[in-house]
Coordinates of C-alpha atoms and ligand atoms in Angstrom, one line a residue:
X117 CA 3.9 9.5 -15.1
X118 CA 5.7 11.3 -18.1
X119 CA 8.0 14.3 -17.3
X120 CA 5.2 16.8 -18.1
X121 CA 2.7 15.3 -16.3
X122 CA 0.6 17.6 -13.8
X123 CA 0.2 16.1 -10.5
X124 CA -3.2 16.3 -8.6
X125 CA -2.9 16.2 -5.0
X126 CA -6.0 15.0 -4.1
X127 CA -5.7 11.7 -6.7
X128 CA -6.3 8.8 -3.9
X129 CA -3.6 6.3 -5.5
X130 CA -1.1 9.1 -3.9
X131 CA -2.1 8.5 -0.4
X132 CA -3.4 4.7 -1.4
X133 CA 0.6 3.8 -1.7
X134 CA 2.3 7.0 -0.6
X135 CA 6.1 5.7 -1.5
X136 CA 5.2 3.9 -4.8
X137 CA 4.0 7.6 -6.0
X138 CA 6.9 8.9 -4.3
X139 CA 9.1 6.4 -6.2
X140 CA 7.4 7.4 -9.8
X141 CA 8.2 10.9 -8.7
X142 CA 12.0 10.6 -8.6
X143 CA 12.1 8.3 -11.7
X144 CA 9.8 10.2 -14.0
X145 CA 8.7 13.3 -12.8
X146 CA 11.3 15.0 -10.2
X147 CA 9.5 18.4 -10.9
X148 CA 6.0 17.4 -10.7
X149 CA 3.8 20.7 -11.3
X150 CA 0.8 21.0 -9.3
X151 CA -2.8 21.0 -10.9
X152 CA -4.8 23.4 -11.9
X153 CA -1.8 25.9 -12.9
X154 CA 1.8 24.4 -11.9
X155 CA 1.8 27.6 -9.6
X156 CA 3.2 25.2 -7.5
X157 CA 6.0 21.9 -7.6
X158 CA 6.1 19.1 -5.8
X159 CA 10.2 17.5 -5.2
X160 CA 11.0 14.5 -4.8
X161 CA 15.0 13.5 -5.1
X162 CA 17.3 13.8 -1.9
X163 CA 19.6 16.0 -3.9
X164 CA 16.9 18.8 -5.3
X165 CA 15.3 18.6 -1.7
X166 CA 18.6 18.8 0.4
X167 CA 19.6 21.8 -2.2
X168 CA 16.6 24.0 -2.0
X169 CA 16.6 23.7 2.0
X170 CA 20.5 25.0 2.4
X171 CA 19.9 27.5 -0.5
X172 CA 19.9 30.8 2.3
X173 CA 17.8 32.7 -0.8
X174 CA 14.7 30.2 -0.8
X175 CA 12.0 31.9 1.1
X176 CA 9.4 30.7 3.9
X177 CA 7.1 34.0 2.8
X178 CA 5.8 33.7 -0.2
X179 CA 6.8 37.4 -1.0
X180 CA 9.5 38.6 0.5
X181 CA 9.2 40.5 3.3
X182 CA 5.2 40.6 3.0
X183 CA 2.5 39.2 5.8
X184 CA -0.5 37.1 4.0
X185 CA -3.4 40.3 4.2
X186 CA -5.9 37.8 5.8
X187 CA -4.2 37.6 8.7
X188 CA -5.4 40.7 9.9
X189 CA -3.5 42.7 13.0
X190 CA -4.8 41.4 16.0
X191 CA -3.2 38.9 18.6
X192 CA -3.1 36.2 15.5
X193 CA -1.2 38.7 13.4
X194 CA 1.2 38.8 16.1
X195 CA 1.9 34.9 16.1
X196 CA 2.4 34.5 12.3
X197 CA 4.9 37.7 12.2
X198 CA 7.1 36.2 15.4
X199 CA 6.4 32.4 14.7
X200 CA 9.7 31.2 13.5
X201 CA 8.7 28.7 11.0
X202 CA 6.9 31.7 9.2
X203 CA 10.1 34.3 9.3
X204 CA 13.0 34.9 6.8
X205 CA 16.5 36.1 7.5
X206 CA 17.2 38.7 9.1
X207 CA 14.6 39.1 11.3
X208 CA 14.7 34.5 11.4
X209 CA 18.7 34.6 12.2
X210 CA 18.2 36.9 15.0
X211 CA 15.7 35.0 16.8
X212 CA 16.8 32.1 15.8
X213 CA 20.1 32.8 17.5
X214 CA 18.5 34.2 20.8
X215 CA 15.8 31.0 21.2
X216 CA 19.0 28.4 20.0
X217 CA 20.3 28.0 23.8
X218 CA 16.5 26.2 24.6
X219 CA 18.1 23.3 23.5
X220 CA 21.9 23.4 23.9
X221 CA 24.0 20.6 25.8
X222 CA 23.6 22.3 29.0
X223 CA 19.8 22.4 28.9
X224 CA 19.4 18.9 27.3
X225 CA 21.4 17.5 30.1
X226 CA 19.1 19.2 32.6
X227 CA 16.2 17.9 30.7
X228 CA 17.3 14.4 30.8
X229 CA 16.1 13.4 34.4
X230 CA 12.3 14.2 33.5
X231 CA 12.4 13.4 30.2
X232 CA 13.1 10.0 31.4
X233 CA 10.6 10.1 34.1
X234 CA 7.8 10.5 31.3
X235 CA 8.7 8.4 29.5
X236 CA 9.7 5.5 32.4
X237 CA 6.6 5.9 33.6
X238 CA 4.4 5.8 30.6
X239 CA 6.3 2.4 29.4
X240 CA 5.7 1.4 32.6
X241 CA 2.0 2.1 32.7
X242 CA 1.8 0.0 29.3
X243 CA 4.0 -2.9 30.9
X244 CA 0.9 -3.2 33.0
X245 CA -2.0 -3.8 30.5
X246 CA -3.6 -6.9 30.5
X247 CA -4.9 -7.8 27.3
X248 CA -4.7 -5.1 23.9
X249 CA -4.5 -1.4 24.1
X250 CA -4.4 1.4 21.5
X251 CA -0.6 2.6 21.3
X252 CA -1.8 5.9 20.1
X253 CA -4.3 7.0 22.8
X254 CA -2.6 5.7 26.0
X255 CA 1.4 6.3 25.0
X256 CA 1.9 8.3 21.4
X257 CA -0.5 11.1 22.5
X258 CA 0.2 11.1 26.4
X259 CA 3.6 11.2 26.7
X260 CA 4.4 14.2 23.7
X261 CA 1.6 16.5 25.7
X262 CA 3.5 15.3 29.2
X263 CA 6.5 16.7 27.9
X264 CA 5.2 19.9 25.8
X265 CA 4.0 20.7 29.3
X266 CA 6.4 20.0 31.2
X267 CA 9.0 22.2 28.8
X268 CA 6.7 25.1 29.4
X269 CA 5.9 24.4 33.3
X270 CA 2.5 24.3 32.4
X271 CA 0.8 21.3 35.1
X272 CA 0.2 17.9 32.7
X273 CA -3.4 18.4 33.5
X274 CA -3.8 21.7 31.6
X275 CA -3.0 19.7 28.2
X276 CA -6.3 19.6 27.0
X277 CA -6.9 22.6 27.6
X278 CA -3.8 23.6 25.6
X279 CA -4.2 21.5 22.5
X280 CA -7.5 22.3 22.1
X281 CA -6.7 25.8 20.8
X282 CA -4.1 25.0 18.2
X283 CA -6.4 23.7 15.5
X284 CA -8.1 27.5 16.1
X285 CA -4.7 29.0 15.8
X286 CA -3.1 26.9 12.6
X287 CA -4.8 28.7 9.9
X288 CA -2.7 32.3 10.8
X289 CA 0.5 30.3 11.1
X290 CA 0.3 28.2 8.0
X291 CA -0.5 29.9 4.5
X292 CA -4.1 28.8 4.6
X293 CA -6.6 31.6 3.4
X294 CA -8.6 33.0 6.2
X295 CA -12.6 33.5 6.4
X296 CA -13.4 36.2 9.1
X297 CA -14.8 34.0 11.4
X298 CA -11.6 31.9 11.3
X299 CA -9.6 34.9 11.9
X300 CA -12.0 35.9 14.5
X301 CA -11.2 32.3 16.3
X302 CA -7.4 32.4 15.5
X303 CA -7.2 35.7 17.7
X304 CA -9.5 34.2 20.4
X305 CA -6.8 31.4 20.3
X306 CA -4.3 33.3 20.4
X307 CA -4.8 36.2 23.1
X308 CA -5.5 32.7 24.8
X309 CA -2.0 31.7 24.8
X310 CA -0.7 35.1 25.4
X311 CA -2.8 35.1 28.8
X312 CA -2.0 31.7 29.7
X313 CA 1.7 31.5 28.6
X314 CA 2.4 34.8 29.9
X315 CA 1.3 33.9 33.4
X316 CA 3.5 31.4 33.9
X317 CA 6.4 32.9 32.7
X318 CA 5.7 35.9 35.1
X319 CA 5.3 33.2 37.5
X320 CA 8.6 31.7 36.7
X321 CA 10.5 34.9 36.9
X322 CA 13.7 35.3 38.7
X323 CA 13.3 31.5 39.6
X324 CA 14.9 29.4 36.5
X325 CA 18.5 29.4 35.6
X326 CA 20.2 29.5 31.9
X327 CA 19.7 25.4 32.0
X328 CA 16.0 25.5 31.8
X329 CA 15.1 25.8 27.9
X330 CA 12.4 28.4 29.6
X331 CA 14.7 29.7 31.4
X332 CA 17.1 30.2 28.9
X333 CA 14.6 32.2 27.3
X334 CA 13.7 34.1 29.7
X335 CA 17.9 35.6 30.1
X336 CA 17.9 36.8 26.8
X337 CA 14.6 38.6 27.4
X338 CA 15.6 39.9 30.5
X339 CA 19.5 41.1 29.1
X340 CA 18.5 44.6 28.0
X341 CA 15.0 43.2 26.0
X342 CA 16.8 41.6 23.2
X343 CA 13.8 38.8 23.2
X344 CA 10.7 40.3 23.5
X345 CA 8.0 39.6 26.2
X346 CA 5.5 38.7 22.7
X347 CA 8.5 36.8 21.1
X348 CA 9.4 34.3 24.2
X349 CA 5.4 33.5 24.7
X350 CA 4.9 32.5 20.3
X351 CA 8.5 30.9 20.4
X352 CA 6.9 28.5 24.1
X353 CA 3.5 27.8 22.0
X354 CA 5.5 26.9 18.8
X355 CA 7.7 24.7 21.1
X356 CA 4.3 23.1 21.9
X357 CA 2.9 23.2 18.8
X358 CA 5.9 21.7 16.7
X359 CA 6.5 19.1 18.7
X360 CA 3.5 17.2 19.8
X361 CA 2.4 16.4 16.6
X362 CA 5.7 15.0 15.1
X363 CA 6.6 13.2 18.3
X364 CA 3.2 11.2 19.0
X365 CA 4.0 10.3 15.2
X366 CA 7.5 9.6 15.5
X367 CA 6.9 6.9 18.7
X368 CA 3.9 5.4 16.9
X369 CA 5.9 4.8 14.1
X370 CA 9.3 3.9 15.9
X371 CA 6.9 1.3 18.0
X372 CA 5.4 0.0 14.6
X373 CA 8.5 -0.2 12.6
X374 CA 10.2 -2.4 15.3
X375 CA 6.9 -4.8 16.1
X376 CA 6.9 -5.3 12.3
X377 CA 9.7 -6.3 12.0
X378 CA 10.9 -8.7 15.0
X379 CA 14.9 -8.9 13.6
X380 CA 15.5 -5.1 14.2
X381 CA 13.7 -5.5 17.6
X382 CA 15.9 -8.0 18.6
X383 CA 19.3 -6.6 17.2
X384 CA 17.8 -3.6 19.6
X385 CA 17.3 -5.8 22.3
X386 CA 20.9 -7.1 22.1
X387 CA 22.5 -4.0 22.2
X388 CA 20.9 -1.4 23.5
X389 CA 23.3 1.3 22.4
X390 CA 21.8 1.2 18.8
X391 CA 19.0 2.8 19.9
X392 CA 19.8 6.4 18.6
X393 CA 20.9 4.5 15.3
X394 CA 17.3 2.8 15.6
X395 CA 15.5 6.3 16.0
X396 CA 17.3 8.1 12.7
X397 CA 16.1 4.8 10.9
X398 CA 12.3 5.3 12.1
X399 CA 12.5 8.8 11.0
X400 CA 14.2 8.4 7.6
X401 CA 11.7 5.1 7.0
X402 CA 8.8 7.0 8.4
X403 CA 9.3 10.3 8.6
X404 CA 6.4 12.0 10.7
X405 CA 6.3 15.3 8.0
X406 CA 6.3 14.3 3.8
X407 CA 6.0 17.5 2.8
X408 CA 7.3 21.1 3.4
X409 CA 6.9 24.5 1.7
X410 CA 9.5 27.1 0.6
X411 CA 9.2 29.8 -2.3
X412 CA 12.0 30.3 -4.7
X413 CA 13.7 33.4 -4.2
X414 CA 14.9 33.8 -7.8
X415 CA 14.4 32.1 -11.3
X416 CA 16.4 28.8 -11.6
X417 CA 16.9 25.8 -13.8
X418 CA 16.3 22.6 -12.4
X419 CA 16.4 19.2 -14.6
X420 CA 15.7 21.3 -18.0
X421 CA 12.7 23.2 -16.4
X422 CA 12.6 26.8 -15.3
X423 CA 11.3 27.7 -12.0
X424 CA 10.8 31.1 -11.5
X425 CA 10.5 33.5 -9.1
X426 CA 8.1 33.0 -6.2
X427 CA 7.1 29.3 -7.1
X428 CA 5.7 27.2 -4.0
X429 CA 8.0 24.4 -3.3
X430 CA 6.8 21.3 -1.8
X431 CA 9.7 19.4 -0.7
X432 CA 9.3 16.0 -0.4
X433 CA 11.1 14.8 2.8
X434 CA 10.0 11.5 3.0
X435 CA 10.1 10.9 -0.8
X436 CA 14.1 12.0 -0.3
X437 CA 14.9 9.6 2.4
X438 CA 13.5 6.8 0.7
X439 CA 15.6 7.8 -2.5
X440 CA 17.9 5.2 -4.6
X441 CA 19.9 7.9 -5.1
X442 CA 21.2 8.9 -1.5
X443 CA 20.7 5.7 0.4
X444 CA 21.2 1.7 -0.5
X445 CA 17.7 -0.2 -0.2
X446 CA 15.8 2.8 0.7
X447 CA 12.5 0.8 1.5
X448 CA 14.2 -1.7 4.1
X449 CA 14.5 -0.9 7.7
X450 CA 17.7 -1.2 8.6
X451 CA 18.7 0.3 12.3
X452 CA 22.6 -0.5 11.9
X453 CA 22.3 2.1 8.4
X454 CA 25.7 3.4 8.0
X455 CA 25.5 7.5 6.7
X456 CA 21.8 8.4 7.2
X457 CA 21.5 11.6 7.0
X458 CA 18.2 12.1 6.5
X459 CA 16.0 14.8 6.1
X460 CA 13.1 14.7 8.6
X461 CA 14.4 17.6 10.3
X462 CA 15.3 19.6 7.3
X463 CA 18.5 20.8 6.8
X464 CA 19.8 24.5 6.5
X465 CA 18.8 27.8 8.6
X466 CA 15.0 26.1 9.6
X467 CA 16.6 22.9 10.2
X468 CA 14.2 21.4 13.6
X469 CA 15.8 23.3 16.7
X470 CA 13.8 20.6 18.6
X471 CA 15.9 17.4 17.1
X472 CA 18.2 17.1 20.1
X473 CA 15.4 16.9 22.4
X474 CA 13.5 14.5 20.3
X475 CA 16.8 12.4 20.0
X476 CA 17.0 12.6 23.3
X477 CA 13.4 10.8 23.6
X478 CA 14.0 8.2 21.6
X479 CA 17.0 6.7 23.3
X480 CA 15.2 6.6 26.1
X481 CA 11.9 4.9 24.3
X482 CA 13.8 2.6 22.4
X483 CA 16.4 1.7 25.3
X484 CA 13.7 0.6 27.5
X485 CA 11.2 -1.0 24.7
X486 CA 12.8 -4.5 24.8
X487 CA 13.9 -4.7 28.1
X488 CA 10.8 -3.9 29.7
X489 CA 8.2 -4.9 26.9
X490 CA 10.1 -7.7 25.5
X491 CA 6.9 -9.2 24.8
X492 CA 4.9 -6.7 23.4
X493 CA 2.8 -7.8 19.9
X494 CA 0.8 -5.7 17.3
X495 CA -2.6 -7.1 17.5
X496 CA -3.4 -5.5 14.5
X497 CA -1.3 -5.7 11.7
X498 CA -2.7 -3.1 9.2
X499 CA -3.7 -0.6 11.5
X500 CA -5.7 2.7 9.8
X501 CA -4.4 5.7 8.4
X502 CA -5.6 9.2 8.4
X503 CA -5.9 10.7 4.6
X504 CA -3.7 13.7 5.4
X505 CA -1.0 14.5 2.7
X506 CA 1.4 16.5 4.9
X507 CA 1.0 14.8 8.2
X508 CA 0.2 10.9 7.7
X509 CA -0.5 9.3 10.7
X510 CA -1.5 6.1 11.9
X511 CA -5.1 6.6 13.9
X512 CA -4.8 3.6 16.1
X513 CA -1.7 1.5 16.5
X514 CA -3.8 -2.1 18.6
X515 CA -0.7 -3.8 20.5
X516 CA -0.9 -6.1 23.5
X517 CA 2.2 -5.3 25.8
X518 CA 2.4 -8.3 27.3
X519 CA 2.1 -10.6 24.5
X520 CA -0.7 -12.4 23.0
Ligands
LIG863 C1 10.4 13.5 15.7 C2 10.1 14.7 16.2 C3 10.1 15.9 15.3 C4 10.1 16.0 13.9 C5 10.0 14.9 12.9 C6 10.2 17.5 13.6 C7 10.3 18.0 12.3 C8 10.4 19.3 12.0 C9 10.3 19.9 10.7 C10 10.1 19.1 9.4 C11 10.5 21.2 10.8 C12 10.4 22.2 9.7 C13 11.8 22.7 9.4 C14 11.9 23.6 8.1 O1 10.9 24.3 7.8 O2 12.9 23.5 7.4 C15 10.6 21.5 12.2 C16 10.8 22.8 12.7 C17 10.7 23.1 14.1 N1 10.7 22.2 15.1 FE1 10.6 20.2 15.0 N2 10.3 18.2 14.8 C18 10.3 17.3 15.8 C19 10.3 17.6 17.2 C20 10.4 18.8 17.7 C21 10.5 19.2 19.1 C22 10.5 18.1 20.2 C23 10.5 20.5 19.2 C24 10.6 21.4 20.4 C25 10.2 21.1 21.6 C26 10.5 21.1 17.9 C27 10.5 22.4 17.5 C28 10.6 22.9 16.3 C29 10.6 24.3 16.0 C30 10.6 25.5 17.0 C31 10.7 24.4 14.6 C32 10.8 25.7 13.8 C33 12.3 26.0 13.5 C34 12.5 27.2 12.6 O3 11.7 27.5 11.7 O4 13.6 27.8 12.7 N3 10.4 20.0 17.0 N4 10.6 20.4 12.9

């Protein structure tokens, strides 16, 4: 692909071998402009990514400080303006700040105990299959949804009913143009979770403590309003909705990397101590999100190009942690990888508040993987792919826990 190039995403040979395109990218075309108009730019290199998403003047809002007019001003409205993927500093610093205590030490420690139970129990429940079972349906999907639930002391059997909602509620949070009848459902959806959110946490009142990420919440509602009733409930149903999604990904992955490749499974199962070392490596080797948007908040010059004002950005995060560049043979997995700082998560003011928790899962998932399915096999070793370009995941992952 020459440096001019225009890129088209929907060309299959991107998704047909995702990291070879990636890899052409960085070599030939780090600022690949986006058919039909180059309105938007697709990055690929470690450095250009890592720079834009610490730059405190890129924007999430395509223009500053304006809502998308589609979005109309009922209940949806009210998600995209508090959602804080969709906010820019100030009003992102100050919640930010207030929801940041969901996740310190002191809750994560709380957390712990039934994070473990999930999880225990869910390994456990695999350890117990005769024969082959689909990874994804009966672990990567069960155990996120436990947990999302769990987080928001909603009961594990209301999941469905929770998940089914989101798809109807995307299109207001993400910068996808909106038909009426969209809109119309996106509201539905969300005066859904605003009922159904907002009971529990009336129902939780007065009754958690500052080490409950709910709870937590709750405080800095309660001291003098400074979270609003409207912000805590989007903030709970972007908890949900950010992590289910990237964690059923991120253990379907972590469980395919390691079957695939028997030496880091056993280096895992010697010492069980690498397995937060093991988790990083899934994430930079298979990160669960490729792609993520900013705008540029000002003209710039970037490898001899000018990007101007208000460009869309997509930042390439796994094409920058398989880079040459930042880390030494990008394409093997290596879970003893000295300096992998990848960025999965991001990096800068948007940076994943979630990580420690999701760190927190997978030591527990890749402590107990070897010991207690020490003989677990993929069954199928090219398992199928859905075609998305953001969100690739795999659609089945066929394993047989105890063996073959
Ligand atoms: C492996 C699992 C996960 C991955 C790969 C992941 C990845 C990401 C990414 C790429 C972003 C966008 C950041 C940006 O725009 O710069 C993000 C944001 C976010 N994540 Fe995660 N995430 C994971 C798990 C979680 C969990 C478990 C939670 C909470 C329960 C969570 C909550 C959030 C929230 C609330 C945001 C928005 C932060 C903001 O805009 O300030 N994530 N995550």
């Amino acid at each position: 692909m020459s440096a001019l190039e225009y890129l088209s995403l929907g060309d299959p040979t991107i998704r047909a071998d995702r990291f070879a395109t990636y890899r052409r990218l960085r070599d030939d075309n780090p600022i690949a402009r986006v058919e039909p108009d180059g309105a938007r730019v697709v990055l690929t290199r470690y450095a250009d990514v890592e720079r834009i998403f610490k730059d405190p003047l890129m924007r999430v809002q395509p223009k500053a400080g304006e809502y998308p007019a589609d979005i109309g001003s009922g209940p949806g409205a009210t998600f995209h303006k508090l959602s804080l993927p969709d906010m820019d500093p100030p009003t992102h610093t100050r919640l930010r700040k207030l929801v940041s205590p969901a996740f310190a030490p002191r809750a994560l420690a709380h957390m712990r105990s039934w994070v473990e139970r999930i999880i225990t129990d869910n390994v456990e429940a695999l350890a117990d299959v005769d024969g082959e079972v689909d990874f994804v349906e009966h672990f990567g999907m069960r155990v996120p949804a436990e947990i999302a639930c769990r987080l928001l002391h909603a009961p594990a059997a209301d999941a469905a009913t929770v998940l089914r909602r989101m798809p109807a509620l995307n299109p207001v949070l993400t910068h996808t143009p909106l038909t009426p009848r969209q809109l119309a459902a996106a509201d539905e959806a969300a005066q859904f979770y605003f009922d159904y959110i907002g009971e529990i946490v009336d129902s939780k009142r007065g009754k958690l403590g500052p080490e409950d990420p709910v709870g937590a919440l709750m405080l800095a509602e309660e001291e003098g309003g400074r979270l609003s009733r409207d912000e805590l409930i989007v903030t709970l149903v972007g908890f949900f909705i950010a992590s289910y999604h990237t964690t059923m990904v991120a253990m379907t992955n972590a469980v395919h990397a390691l079957l695939s490749h028997p030496d880091q499974m056993r280096l895992l199962a010697d010492d069980p101590d690498l397995a937060p070392a093991a988790w990083e490596e899934v994430l930079r080797w298979q990160s669960p999100v490729h792609f993520i948007s900013r705008y540029a908040g000002y003209d710039f010059e970037l490898h001899g190009a000018t990007i101007t004002e208000g460009t869309q950005l997509m930042l390439g995060l796994a094409a920058a942690n398989r880079d040459e560049r930042r880390f030494t043979d990008p394409d093997t997995f290596d879970i003893r990888r000295a300096n992998n700082r990848h960025l999965a998560f991001t990096a800068g003011g948007h940076y994943c508040i979630g990580a420690p928790l999701s760190r927190l899962e997978g030591d527990i998932l890749l402590r107990l993987l070897p010991q207690r399915l020490p003989a677990m096999t993929l069954t199928d070793s090219n398992p199928p792919w859905n075609d998305e370009l953001v969100f690739p995941s795999m659609t089945a992952l066929k394993v047989a826990p105890k063996g073959m």
